[in-house]
mmCIF file of C-alpha atoms in Angstrom:
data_model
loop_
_atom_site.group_PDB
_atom_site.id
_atom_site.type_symbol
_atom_site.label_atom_id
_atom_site.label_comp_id
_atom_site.label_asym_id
_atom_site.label_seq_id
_atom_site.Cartn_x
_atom_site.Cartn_y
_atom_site.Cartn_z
ATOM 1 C CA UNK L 1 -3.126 -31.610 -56.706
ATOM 2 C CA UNK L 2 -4.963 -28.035 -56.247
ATOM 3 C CA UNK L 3 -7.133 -29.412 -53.267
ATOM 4 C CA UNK L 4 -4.273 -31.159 -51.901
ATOM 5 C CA UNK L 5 -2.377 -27.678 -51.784
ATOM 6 C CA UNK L 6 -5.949 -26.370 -50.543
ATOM 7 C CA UNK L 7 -5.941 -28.728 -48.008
ATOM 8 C CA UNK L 8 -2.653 -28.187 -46.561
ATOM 9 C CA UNK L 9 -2.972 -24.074 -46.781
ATOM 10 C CA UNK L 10 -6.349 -24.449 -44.845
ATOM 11 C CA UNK L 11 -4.356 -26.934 -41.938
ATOM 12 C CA UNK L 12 -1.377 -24.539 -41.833
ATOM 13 C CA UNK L 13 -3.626 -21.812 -41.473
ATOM 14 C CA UNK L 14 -5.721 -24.008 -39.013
ATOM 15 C CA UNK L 15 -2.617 -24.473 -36.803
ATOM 16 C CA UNK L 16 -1.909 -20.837 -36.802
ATOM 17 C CA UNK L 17 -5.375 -20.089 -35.432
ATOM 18 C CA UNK L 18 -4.639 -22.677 -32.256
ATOM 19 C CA UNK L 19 -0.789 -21.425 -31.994
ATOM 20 C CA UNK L 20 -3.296 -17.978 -31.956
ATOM 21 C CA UNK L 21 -5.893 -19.395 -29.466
ATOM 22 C CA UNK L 22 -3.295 -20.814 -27.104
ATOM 23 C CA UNK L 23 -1.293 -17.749 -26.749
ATOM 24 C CA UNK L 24 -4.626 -15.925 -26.086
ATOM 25 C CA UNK L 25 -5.019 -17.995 -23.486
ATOM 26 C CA UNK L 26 -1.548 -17.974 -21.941
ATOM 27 C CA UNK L 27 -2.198 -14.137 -21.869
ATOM 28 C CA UNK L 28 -5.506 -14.526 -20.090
ATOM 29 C CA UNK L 29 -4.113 -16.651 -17.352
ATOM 30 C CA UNK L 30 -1.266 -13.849 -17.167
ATOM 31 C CA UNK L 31 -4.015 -11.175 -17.133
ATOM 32 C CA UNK L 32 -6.263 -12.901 -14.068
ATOM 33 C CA UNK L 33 -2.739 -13.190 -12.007
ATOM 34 C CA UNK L 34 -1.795 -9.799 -12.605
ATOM 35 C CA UNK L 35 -5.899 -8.715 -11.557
ATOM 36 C CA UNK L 36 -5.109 -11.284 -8.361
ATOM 37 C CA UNK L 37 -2.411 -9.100 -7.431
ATOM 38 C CA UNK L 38 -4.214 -6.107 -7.763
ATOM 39 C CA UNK L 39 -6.808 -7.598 -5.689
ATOM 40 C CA UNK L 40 -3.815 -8.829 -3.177
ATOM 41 C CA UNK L 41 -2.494 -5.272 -2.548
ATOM 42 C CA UNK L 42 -5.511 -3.924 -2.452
ATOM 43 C CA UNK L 43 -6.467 -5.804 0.834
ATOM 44 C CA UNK L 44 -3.200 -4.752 1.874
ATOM 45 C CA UNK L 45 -3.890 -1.346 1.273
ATOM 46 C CA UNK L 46 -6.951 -1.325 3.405
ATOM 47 C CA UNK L 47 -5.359 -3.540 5.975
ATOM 48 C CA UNK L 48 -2.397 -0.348 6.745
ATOM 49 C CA UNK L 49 -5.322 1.596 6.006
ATOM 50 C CA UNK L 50 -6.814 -0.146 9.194
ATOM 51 C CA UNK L 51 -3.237 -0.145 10.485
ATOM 52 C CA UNK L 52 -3.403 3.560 10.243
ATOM 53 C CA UNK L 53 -6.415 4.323 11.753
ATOM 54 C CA UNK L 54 -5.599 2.255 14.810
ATOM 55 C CA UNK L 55 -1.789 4.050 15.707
ATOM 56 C CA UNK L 56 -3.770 7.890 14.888
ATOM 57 C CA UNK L 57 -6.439 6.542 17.901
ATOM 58 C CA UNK L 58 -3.226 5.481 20.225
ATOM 59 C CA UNK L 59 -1.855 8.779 19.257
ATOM 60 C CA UNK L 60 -5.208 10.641 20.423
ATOM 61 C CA UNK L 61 -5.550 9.105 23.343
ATOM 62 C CA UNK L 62 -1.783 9.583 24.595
ATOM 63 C CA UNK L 63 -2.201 12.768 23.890
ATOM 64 C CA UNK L 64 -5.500 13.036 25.954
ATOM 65 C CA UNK L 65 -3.630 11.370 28.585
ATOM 66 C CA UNK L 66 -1.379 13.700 28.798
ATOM 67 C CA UNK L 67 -3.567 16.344 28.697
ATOM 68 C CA UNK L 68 -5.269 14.857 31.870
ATOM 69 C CA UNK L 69 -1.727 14.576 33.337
ATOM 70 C CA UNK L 70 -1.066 18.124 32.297
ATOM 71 C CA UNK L 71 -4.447 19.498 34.334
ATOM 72 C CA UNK L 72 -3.704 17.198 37.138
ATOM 73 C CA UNK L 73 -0.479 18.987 37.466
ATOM 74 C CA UNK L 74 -1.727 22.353 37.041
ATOM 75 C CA UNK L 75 -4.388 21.516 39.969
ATOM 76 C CA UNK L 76 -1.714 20.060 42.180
ATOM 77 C CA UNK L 77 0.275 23.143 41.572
ATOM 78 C CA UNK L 78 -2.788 25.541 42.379
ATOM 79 C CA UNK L 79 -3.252 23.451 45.612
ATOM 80 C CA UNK L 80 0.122 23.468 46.339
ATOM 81 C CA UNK L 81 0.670 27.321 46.098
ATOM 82 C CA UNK L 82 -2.798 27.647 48.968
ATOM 83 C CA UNK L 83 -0.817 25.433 51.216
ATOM 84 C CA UNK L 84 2.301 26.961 51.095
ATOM 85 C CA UNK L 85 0.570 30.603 51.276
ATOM 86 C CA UNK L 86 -0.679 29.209 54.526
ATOM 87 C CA UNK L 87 2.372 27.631 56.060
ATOM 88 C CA UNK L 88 4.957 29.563 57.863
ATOM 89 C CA UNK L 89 8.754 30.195 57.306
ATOM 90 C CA UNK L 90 9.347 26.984 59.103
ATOM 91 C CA UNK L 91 8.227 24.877 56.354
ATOM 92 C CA UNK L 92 9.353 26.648 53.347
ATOM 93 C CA UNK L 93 12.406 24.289 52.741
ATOM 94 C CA UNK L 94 10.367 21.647 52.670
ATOM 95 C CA UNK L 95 7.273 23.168 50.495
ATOM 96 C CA UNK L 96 10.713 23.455 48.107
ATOM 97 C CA UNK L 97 11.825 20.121 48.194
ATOM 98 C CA UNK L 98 7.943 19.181 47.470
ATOM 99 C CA UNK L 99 7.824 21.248 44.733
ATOM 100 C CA UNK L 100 11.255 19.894 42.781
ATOM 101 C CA UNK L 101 10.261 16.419 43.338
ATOM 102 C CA UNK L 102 6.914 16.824 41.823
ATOM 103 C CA UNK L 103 8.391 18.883 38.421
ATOM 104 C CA UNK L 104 10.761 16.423 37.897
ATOM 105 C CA UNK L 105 8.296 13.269 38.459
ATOM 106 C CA UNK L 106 5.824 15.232 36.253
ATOM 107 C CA UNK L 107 8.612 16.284 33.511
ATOM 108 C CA UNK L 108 9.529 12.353 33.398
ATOM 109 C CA UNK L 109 6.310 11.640 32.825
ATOM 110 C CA UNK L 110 5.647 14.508 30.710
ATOM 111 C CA UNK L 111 8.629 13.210 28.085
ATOM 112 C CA UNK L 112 8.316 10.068 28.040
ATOM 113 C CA UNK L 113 4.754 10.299 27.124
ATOM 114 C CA UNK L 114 5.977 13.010 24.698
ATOM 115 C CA UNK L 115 8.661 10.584 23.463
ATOM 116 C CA UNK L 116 5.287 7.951 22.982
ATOM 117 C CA UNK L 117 3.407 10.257 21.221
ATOM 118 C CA UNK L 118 6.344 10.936 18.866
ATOM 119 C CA UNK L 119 7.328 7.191 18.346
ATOM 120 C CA UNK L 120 3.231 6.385 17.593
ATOM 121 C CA UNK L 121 3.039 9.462 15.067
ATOM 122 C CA UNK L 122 6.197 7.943 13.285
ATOM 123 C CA UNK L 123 4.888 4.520 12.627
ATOM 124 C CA UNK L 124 1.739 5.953 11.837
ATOM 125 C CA UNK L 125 3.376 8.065 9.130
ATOM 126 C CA UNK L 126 5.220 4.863 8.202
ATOM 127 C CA UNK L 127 1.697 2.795 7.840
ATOM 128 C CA UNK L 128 0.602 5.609 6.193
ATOM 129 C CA UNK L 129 3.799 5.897 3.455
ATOM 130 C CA UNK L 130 3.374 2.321 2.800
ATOM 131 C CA UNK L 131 -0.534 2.134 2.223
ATOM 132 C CA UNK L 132 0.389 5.175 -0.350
ATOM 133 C CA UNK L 133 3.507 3.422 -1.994
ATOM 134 C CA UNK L 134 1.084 0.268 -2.234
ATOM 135 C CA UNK L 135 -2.082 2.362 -3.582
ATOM 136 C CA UNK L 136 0.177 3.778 -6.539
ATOM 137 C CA UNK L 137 1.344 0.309 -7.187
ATOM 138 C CA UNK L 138 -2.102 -0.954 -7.186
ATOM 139 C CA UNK L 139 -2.628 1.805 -9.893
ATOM 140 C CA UNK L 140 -0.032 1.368 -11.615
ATOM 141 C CA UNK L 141 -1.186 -2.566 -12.101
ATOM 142 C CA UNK L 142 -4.314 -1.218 -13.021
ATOM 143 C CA UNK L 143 -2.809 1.166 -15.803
ATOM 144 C CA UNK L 144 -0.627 -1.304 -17.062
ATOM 145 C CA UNK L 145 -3.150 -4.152 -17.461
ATOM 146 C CA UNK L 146 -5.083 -1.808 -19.768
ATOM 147 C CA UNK L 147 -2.722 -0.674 -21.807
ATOM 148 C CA UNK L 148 -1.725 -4.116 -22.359
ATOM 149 C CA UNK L 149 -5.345 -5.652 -23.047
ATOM 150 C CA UNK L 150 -5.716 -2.540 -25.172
ATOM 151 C CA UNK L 151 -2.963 -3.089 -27.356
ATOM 152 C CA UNK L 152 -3.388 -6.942 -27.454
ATOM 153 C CA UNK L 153 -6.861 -6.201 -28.553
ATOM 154 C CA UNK L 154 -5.485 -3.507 -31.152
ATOM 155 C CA UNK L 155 -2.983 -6.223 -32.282
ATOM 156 C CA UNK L 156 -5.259 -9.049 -32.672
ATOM 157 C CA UNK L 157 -7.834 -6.284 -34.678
ATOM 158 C CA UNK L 158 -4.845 -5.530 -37.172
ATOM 159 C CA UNK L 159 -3.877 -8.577 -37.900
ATOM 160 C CA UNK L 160 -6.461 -10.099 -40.517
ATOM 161 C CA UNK L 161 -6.277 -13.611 -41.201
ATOM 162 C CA UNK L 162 -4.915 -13.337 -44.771
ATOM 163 C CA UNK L 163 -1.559 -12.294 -43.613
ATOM 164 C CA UNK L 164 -1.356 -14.800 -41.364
ATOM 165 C CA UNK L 165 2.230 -16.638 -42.405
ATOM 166 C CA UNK L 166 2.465 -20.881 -41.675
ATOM 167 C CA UNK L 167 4.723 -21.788 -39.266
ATOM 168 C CA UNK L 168 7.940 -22.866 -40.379
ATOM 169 C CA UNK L 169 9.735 -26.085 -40.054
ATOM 170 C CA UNK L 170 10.452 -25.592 -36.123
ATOM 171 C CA UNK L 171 7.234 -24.682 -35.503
ATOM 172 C CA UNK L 172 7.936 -21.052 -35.211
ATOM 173 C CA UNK L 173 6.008 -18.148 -37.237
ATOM 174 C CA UNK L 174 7.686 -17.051 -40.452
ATOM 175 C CA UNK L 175 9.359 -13.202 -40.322
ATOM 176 C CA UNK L 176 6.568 -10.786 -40.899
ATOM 177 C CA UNK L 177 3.833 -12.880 -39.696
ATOM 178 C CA UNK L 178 0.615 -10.991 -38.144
ATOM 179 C CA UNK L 179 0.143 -11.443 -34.394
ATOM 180 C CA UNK L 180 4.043 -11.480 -33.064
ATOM 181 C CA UNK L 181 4.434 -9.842 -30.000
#
């Protein structure tokens, strides 16, 4: 009657060990998908990274374009003053009309390549807010995975094998038992 009662402690506390093992394994699995989508927004990260990188070189080189625009005004301008010094009255009025025409053709182009450079600097801050917003998540993943293998690991460590309680008669743990989460 004693090993019988033996016999049936050591298979109760034989099924808590696998009721043990299993959830250590559901947790696993949970613990590679959360690393996977670490790993996921971490590629993202790099690709707005990339992102980013790209819209600052459009940026640069509108804004070296209109910098060339910009000295290819100034140098019409300088070679428009040396032919007006050298016309007479006559064609003052139309040196004038010249003149007007050519500021307003270069202020068009002169905004709307502003207005460019302002739109590209906005999505590039917007690449830039979301690679951020996405690197803190990625940390905060990382954080939170290790304070949860930590304290799984404390929580298996405290929980010695003697105070292990048999499940009850719907296979759940008894109140008190070692290892509930």
């Amino acid at each position: 009657e004693k090993d019988r009662r033996t016999l049936a402690e050591l298979e109760g506390l034989r099924r808590d060990k696998q009721v043990r093992g299993d959830e250590l394994e559901s947790e696993r699995a949970a613990l590679q998908r959360s690393r996977e989508h670490v790993q996921t927004a971490e590629a993202r990260v790099l690709e707005l990274t990339e992102s980013l990188a790209e819209q600052s070189t459009r940026a640069q080189k509108l804004h070296s374009d209109l910098s060339v625009l910009q000295q290819a005004y100034d140098t019409q301008r300088r070679d428009h003053s040396k032919q007006v010094a050298m016309l007479t009255a006559e064609h003052e009025q139309e040196r004038s009309a010249l003149e007007k025409s050519a500021r307003r053709q270069i202020g068009s182009i002169k905004a709307e390549t502003e207005a460019a450079v302002r739109r590209e600097q906005k999505r590039s801050s917007k690449y830039k807010s979301a690679a951020m917003t996405a690197h803190d998540q990625g940390k905060k993943l990382k954080e939170a995975l290790k304070k949860e293998r930590g304290r799984l690991m404390d929580s298996y460590a405290r929980a010695p094998l003697s105070e292990v309680a048999p499940p009850t008669q719907g296979g759940e743990r008894g109140e008190g038992a070692a290892g509930e989460f």
